[in-house]
């Protein structure tokens, strides 16, 4: 059983380099099978979700050449378009992004049979908007046997109104529409940086997509894609996680390889809490010395405050000198970390599924906690680094899905943390660091 063991109390100080955006790379890798040319993609994060996706595309016949941990060359040329195009295995069923193969394979081959998506238990996470978009383009969609089956004689561009601002549905429908006949308009589109990154990637292969990053995306379908070389944007959420870790541990961290504009909602909130945030071209610096001030957060689609940063910010707000409030408007089950942080001495209460009230406390006490999902796990690690005493965070498979070398990067910042596999290793860490 893998765990993080942490001895808290050391402010995080130094520099950290941010990797490629996981939630951008997942859509882009799936889209790469849409060309019979070669896609040379770098700045990939080397995390388990990415590796699961690459294995799945090899299973349907794509050529995947791993040049290094952060670089791959993919071609869909070797996929048998007359084959079944079934994307299903025990690993792909556990990740959310499996659904991107539907948009990619439907766009190019006009069919796909993909396992229903898994992912963190932060809510029901329906896919009705994905299906709405595929059906609008002319596909027949059937869900049976734990699979989504989509088939189309042809795809015809349409004017599609999304009922919900959905990152996944926007990217997925954009992919299918990119190779449909005629023009598609997606209204009420998601505007996240990784939606723009996916559109830029598709355009680099020869797609004709305009307006990504706004509410209205216009797509002129094309018949074929060509080669491309592409670099994934930096991970806004990994960067925000380290920004919040600096604030929570009263540290001073320079976070390199970021796009500061993508971090503005996080920078603003940390400054409201009394941290100093300095921005340069591709770096931000977060310095916090005194006790943080309380604040309020309401999660919203980009450019609002990102839901994927909500647990990490709660870990900081729980140490502020007052009462903070979080309103989670995107997911209905994103407070799973509350009980675990309260085990460490936090005083957080939830009111229904969308509101948490945080009474700031002086400090955390180390405790044994369990990571309930990816970002909640990151929040618990941050709290452990600020806590008095030892904390073990177990069930860290979720964290490993979204953060590359998380413990190494934190150790390089002075954090006293180790990934252990047995009780003996945990004990040895504690003996070594007493
Ligand atoms: C992506 O999930 C991210 N995951 C999530 O990050 C992120 O929290 C989310 O976008 C919002 O930014 C990946 O990119 C792999 P949505 P996604 O569709 O696409 C509802 C992380 O920690 N909805 O934007 O699944 C949905 O229930 C993960 O890295 C529908 O109702 O999110 C939610 O309430 C967690 N019908 C809201 O929309 C649909 O068809 C936003 O979901 C689709 C979504």
Tab-separated table of C-alpha atoms in Angstrom, residues 1-270:
chain	number	residue	atom	x	y	z
A	1	UNK	CA	0.000	0.000	0.000
A	2	UNK	CA	1.611	3.287	-1.076
A	3	UNK	CA	1.485	6.158	1.394
A	4	UNK	CA	3.040	9.553	1.876
A	5	UNK	CA	4.617	10.005	5.301
A	6	UNK	CA	5.169	13.635	6.197
A	7	UNK	CA	6.866	15.434	9.062
A	8	UNK	CA	5.322	18.892	9.075
A	9	UNK	CA	6.492	22.296	10.241
A	10	UNK	CA	9.094	23.241	7.625
A	11	UNK	CA	8.201	26.202	5.384
A	12	UNK	CA	8.590	25.274	1.692
A	13	UNK	CA	11.324	27.395	0.128
A	14	UNK	CA	12.962	27.250	-3.297
A	15	UNK	CA	12.029	26.679	-6.935
A	16	UNK	CA	9.798	24.116	-8.664
A	17	UNK	CA	9.276	23.496	-12.404
A	18	UNK	CA	5.687	22.746	-13.437
A	19	UNK	CA	4.899	19.950	-15.893
A	20	UNK	CA	2.464	19.773	-18.805
A	21	UNK	CA	-1.257	20.091	-18.120
A	22	UNK	CA	-2.813	16.651	-17.435
A	23	UNK	CA	-6.321	17.754	-18.406
A	24	UNK	CA	-5.028	19.249	-21.630
A	25	UNK	CA	-2.807	16.302	-22.553
A	26	UNK	CA	-5.645	13.781	-22.155
A	27	UNK	CA	-7.826	15.401	-24.826
A	28	UNK	CA	-4.876	16.111	-27.114
A	29	UNK	CA	-3.516	12.551	-26.968
A	30	UNK	CA	-6.921	11.130	-27.915
A	31	UNK	CA	-7.204	13.651	-30.773
A	32	UNK	CA	-3.776	12.570	-32.079
A	33	UNK	CA	-5.257	9.337	-33.498
A	34	UNK	CA	-7.348	11.465	-35.884
A	35	UNK	CA	-4.409	11.938	-38.255
A	36	UNK	CA	-2.702	9.359	-40.492
A	37	UNK	CA	0.313	11.625	-40.239
A	38	UNK	CA	2.587	11.788	-37.202
A	39	UNK	CA	1.934	13.840	-34.058
A	40	UNK	CA	5.106	14.710	-32.147
A	41	UNK	CA	3.902	15.853	-28.711
A	42	UNK	CA	6.093	17.018	-25.838
A	43	UNK	CA	5.765	18.545	-22.355
A	44	UNK	CA	3.516	15.594	-21.480
A	45	UNK	CA	3.083	14.974	-17.735
A	46	UNK	CA	4.349	11.503	-16.845
A	47	UNK	CA	1.354	10.476	-14.712
A	48	UNK	CA	-0.697	7.286	-14.676
A	49	UNK	CA	-3.759	8.690	-16.509
A	50	UNK	CA	-1.566	9.609	-19.500
A	51	UNK	CA	0.013	6.155	-19.586
A	52	UNK	CA	-3.408	4.473	-19.432
A	53	UNK	CA	-4.565	6.514	-22.432
A	54	UNK	CA	-1.441	5.689	-24.476
A	55	UNK	CA	-1.862	1.959	-23.783
A	56	UNK	CA	-5.529	2.119	-24.817
A	57	UNK	CA	-4.723	3.755	-28.159
A	58	UNK	CA	-2.082	1.114	-28.870
A	59	UNK	CA	-4.757	-1.521	-28.229
A	60	UNK	CA	-6.903	-0.130	-31.057
A	61	UNK	CA	-3.884	-0.143	-33.370
A	62	UNK	CA	-2.437	3.353	-33.154
A	63	UNK	CA	1.333	3.660	-33.359
A	64	UNK	CA	2.739	5.077	-30.115
A	65	UNK	CA	6.463	5.777	-29.876
A	66	UNK	CA	7.491	6.957	-26.385
A	67	UNK	CA	10.581	9.066	-27.045
A	68	UNK	CA	10.950	9.897	-23.371
A	69	UNK	CA	8.857	10.302	-20.198
A	70	UNK	CA	7.472	13.612	-21.508
A	71	UNK	CA	7.525	13.081	-25.271
A	72	UNK	CA	5.648	10.797	-27.680
A	73	UNK	CA	5.035	10.338	-31.418
A	74	UNK	CA	1.556	9.072	-32.278
A	75	UNK	CA	-0.047	8.103	-35.569
A	76	UNK	CA	-3.530	6.802	-36.317
A	77	UNK	CA	-2.325	5.460	-39.683
A	78	UNK	CA	-2.064	1.894	-38.384
A	79	UNK	CA	-5.586	1.802	-36.929
A	80	UNK	CA	-7.893	-0.504	-38.889
A	81	UNK	CA	-10.869	1.769	-39.553
A	82	UNK	CA	-12.915	-1.285	-40.546
A	83	UNK	CA	-12.194	-2.883	-37.184
A	84	UNK	CA	-14.424	-2.736	-34.119
A	85	UNK	CA	-12.592	0.218	-32.522
A	86	UNK	CA	-13.376	-1.019	-29.017
A	87	UNK	CA	-11.685	0.956	-26.227
A	88	UNK	CA	-12.170	-1.101	-23.107
A	89	UNK	CA	-9.892	-2.484	-20.400
A	90	UNK	CA	-9.712	-2.493	-16.608
A	91	UNK	CA	-7.486	0.609	-16.554
A	92	UNK	CA	-9.363	2.758	-19.057
A	93	UNK	CA	-12.585	2.148	-17.127
A	94	UNK	CA	-11.036	3.930	-14.125
A	95	UNK	CA	-10.256	7.233	-15.813
A	96	UNK	CA	-12.572	10.025	-16.829
A	97	UNK	CA	-10.802	10.962	-20.046
A	98	UNK	CA	-11.565	7.660	-21.815
A	99	UNK	CA	-14.538	9.508	-23.315
A	100	UNK	CA	-12.239	11.603	-25.498
A	101	UNK	CA	-11.744	8.527	-27.714
A	102	UNK	CA	-15.427	8.824	-28.663
A	103	UNK	CA	-15.075	12.279	-30.198
A	104	UNK	CA	-11.779	11.395	-31.857
A	105	UNK	CA	-12.839	8.029	-33.350
A	106	UNK	CA	-16.327	9.264	-34.281
A	107	UNK	CA	-14.791	12.230	-36.063
A	108	UNK	CA	-12.346	10.157	-38.096
A	109	UNK	CA	-13.956	6.688	-38.432
A	110	UNK	CA	-17.617	7.583	-37.767
A	111	UNK	CA	-17.815	4.945	-35.031
A	112	UNK	CA	-16.477	4.081	-31.583
A	113	UNK	CA	-17.199	1.678	-28.738
A	114	UNK	CA	-15.744	3.040	-25.510
A	115	UNK	CA	-16.044	2.006	-21.863
A	116	UNK	CA	-18.164	4.377	-19.782
A	117	UNK	CA	-15.861	6.901	-18.047
A	118	UNK	CA	-14.615	6.470	-14.471
A	119	UNK	CA	-12.794	9.211	-12.607
A	120	UNK	CA	-12.786	10.794	-9.136
A	121	UNK	CA	-15.987	10.377	-7.066
A	122	UNK	CA	-16.615	14.118	-6.862
A	123	UNK	CA	-20.070	13.900	-8.346
A	124	UNK	CA	-22.417	12.050	-10.705
A	125	UNK	CA	-20.482	13.362	-13.731
A	126	UNK	CA	-23.047	12.530	-16.426
A	127	UNK	CA	-22.124	12.648	-20.128
A	128	UNK	CA	-25.471	13.831	-21.481
A	129	UNK	CA	-23.921	16.933	-23.050
A	130	UNK	CA	-21.345	14.839	-24.902
A	131	UNK	CA	-24.176	12.660	-26.232
A	132	UNK	CA	-26.272	15.723	-27.126
A	133	UNK	CA	-23.408	17.026	-29.260
A	134	UNK	CA	-22.700	13.707	-30.992
A	135	UNK	CA	-26.395	13.168	-31.787
A	136	UNK	CA	-26.710	16.739	-33.081
A	137	UNK	CA	-23.912	15.937	-35.560
A	138	UNK	CA	-25.831	12.881	-36.758
A	139	UNK	CA	-24.481	10.014	-34.636
A	140	UNK	CA	-26.575	7.269	-33.081
A	141	UNK	CA	-25.573	6.776	-29.441
A	142	UNK	CA	-26.399	3.723	-27.365
A	143	UNK	CA	-25.208	2.898	-23.846
A	144	UNK	CA	-25.179	-0.804	-23.045
A	145	UNK	CA	-22.951	-3.302	-21.286
A	146	UNK	CA	-20.965	-0.530	-19.599
A	147	UNK	CA	-19.996	0.849	-22.995
A	148	UNK	CA	-20.927	3.852	-25.110
A	149	UNK	CA	-21.578	2.821	-28.721
A	150	UNK	CA	-21.591	5.617	-31.311
A	151	UNK	CA	-22.098	5.218	-35.073
A	152	UNK	CA	-22.784	7.699	-37.898
A	153	UNK	CA	-23.304	7.336	-41.636
A	154	UNK	CA	-21.823	10.809	-41.847
A	155	UNK	CA	-21.400	13.798	-39.536
A	156	UNK	CA	-23.034	17.078	-40.554
A	157	UNK	CA	-22.126	20.350	-38.832
A	158	UNK	CA	-24.833	21.874	-36.569
A	159	UNK	CA	-25.532	24.803	-34.248
A	160	UNK	CA	-25.251	23.210	-30.785
A	161	UNK	CA	-26.256	24.861	-27.507
A	162	UNK	CA	-24.630	23.267	-24.460
A	163	UNK	CA	-27.056	23.163	-21.499
A	164	UNK	CA	-24.105	23.018	-19.079
A	165	UNK	CA	-20.627	24.541	-19.392
A	166	UNK	CA	-18.652	21.322	-19.732
A	167	UNK	CA	-14.898	21.073	-20.397
A	168	UNK	CA	-15.107	17.456	-21.518
A	169	UNK	CA	-18.176	17.878	-23.700
A	170	UNK	CA	-16.762	21.020	-25.348
A	171	UNK	CA	-13.489	19.266	-26.246
A	172	UNK	CA	-15.235	16.046	-27.285
A	173	UNK	CA	-17.816	17.684	-29.570
A	174	UNK	CA	-15.112	19.985	-31.000
A	175	UNK	CA	-13.096	16.901	-32.006
A	176	UNK	CA	-16.024	15.162	-33.720
A	177	UNK	CA	-17.131	18.390	-35.455
A	178	UNK	CA	-13.584	19.058	-36.703
A	179	UNK	CA	-14.053	16.281	-39.317
A	180	UNK	CA	-17.799	16.710	-39.903
A	181	UNK	CA	-19.182	18.057	-43.173
A	182	UNK	CA	-19.940	21.771	-43.003
A	183	UNK	CA	-19.971	24.224	-40.139
A	184	UNK	CA	-20.581	23.650	-36.437
A	185	UNK	CA	-21.169	26.276	-33.775
A	186	UNK	CA	-20.823	25.305	-30.115
A	187	UNK	CA	-22.577	27.824	-27.844
A	188	UNK	CA	-22.038	28.019	-24.069
A	189	UNK	CA	-18.661	26.395	-24.616
A	190	UNK	CA	-16.164	25.906	-21.772
A	191	UNK	CA	-13.274	28.415	-21.903
A	192	UNK	CA	-10.613	26.642	-19.835
A	193	UNK	CA	-6.978	26.915	-21.010
A	194	UNK	CA	-7.037	23.217	-21.864
A	195	UNK	CA	-10.012	23.745	-24.195
A	196	UNK	CA	-7.942	26.361	-26.048
A	197	UNK	CA	-4.939	23.994	-26.036
A	198	UNK	CA	-7.037	21.200	-27.588
A	199	UNK	CA	-8.341	23.584	-30.283
A	200	UNK	CA	-4.826	24.820	-31.034
A	201	UNK	CA	-3.626	21.218	-31.310
A	202	UNK	CA	-6.458	20.280	-33.712
A	203	UNK	CA	-5.733	23.405	-35.789
A	204	UNK	CA	-2.036	22.438	-35.893
A	205	UNK	CA	-3.154	19.196	-37.597
A	206	UNK	CA	-5.214	21.150	-40.150
A	207	UNK	CA	-8.556	21.663	-38.393
A	208	UNK	CA	-10.418	24.945	-38.794
A	209	UNK	CA	-11.556	26.016	-35.310
A	210	UNK	CA	-12.120	29.606	-34.230
A	211	UNK	CA	-13.264	31.130	-30.949
A	212	UNK	CA	-11.870	28.591	-28.492
A	213	UNK	CA	-11.538	30.365	-25.152
A	214	UNK	CA	-14.819	32.212	-25.709
A	215	UNK	CA	-18.431	31.079	-25.210
A	216	UNK	CA	-18.853	30.428	-28.942
A	217	UNK	CA	-16.606	28.068	-30.903
A	218	UNK	CA	-16.974	27.939	-34.712
A	219	UNK	CA	-15.711	24.884	-36.589
A	220	UNK	CA	-15.460	24.259	-40.322
A	221	UNK	CA	-15.117	20.518	-40.872
A	222	UNK	CA	-12.141	19.201	-42.886
A	223	UNK	CA	-11.589	15.780	-44.437
A	224	UNK	CA	-8.078	14.937	-43.330
A	225	UNK	CA	-5.455	15.975	-40.803
A	226	UNK	CA	-1.689	16.109	-41.349
A	227	UNK	CA	1.482	15.907	-39.251
A	228	UNK	CA	2.074	18.182	-36.312
A	229	UNK	CA	4.574	18.984	-33.597
A	230	UNK	CA	3.003	20.296	-30.411
A	231	UNK	CA	3.876	21.198	-26.827
A	232	UNK	CA	1.291	20.868	-24.058
A	233	UNK	CA	0.635	24.019	-21.986
A	234	UNK	CA	1.822	24.099	-18.357
A	235	UNK	CA	-0.507	22.645	-15.740
A	236	UNK	CA	-2.506	25.480	-14.147
A	237	UNK	CA	-3.650	23.226	-11.291
A	238	UNK	CA	-0.241	21.762	-10.456
A	239	UNK	CA	1.061	25.348	-10.353
A	240	UNK	CA	-1.820	26.458	-8.143
A	241	UNK	CA	-1.197	23.517	-5.822
A	242	UNK	CA	2.396	24.639	-5.202
A	243	UNK	CA	1.270	28.277	-4.827
A	244	UNK	CA	-1.142	27.188	-2.108
A	245	UNK	CA	1.519	25.011	-0.468
A	246	UNK	CA	3.782	28.077	-0.190
A	247	UNK	CA	1.002	30.086	1.463
A	248	UNK	CA	-0.047	27.295	3.839
A	249	UNK	CA	3.489	26.493	5.058
A	250	UNK	CA	4.489	30.201	5.314
A	251	UNK	CA	7.112	29.577	2.649
A	252	UNK	CA	8.627	31.276	-0.382
A	253	UNK	CA	8.420	29.369	-3.668
A	254	UNK	CA	9.239	30.379	-7.244
A	255	UNK	CA	7.030	28.312	-9.540
A	256	UNK	CA	8.554	28.087	-13.035
A	257	UNK	CA	7.147	27.101	-16.463
A	258	UNK	CA	3.690	28.590	-15.917
A	259	UNK	CA	1.365	30.952	-17.803
A	260	UNK	CA	0.614	33.581	-15.104
A	261	UNK	CA	-2.613	34.660	-16.806
A	262	UNK	CA	-4.042	31.141	-16.212
A	263	UNK	CA	-3.266	31.519	-12.494
A	264	UNK	CA	-4.910	34.899	-11.922
A	265	UNK	CA	-7.965	33.616	-9.968
A	266	UNK	CA	-5.595	31.752	-7.612
A	267	UNK	CA	-3.118	34.647	-7.321
A	268	UNK	CA	-5.939	37.063	-6.460
A	269	UNK	CA	-7.301	34.846	-3.697
A	270	UNK	CA	-3.880	34.196	-2.148
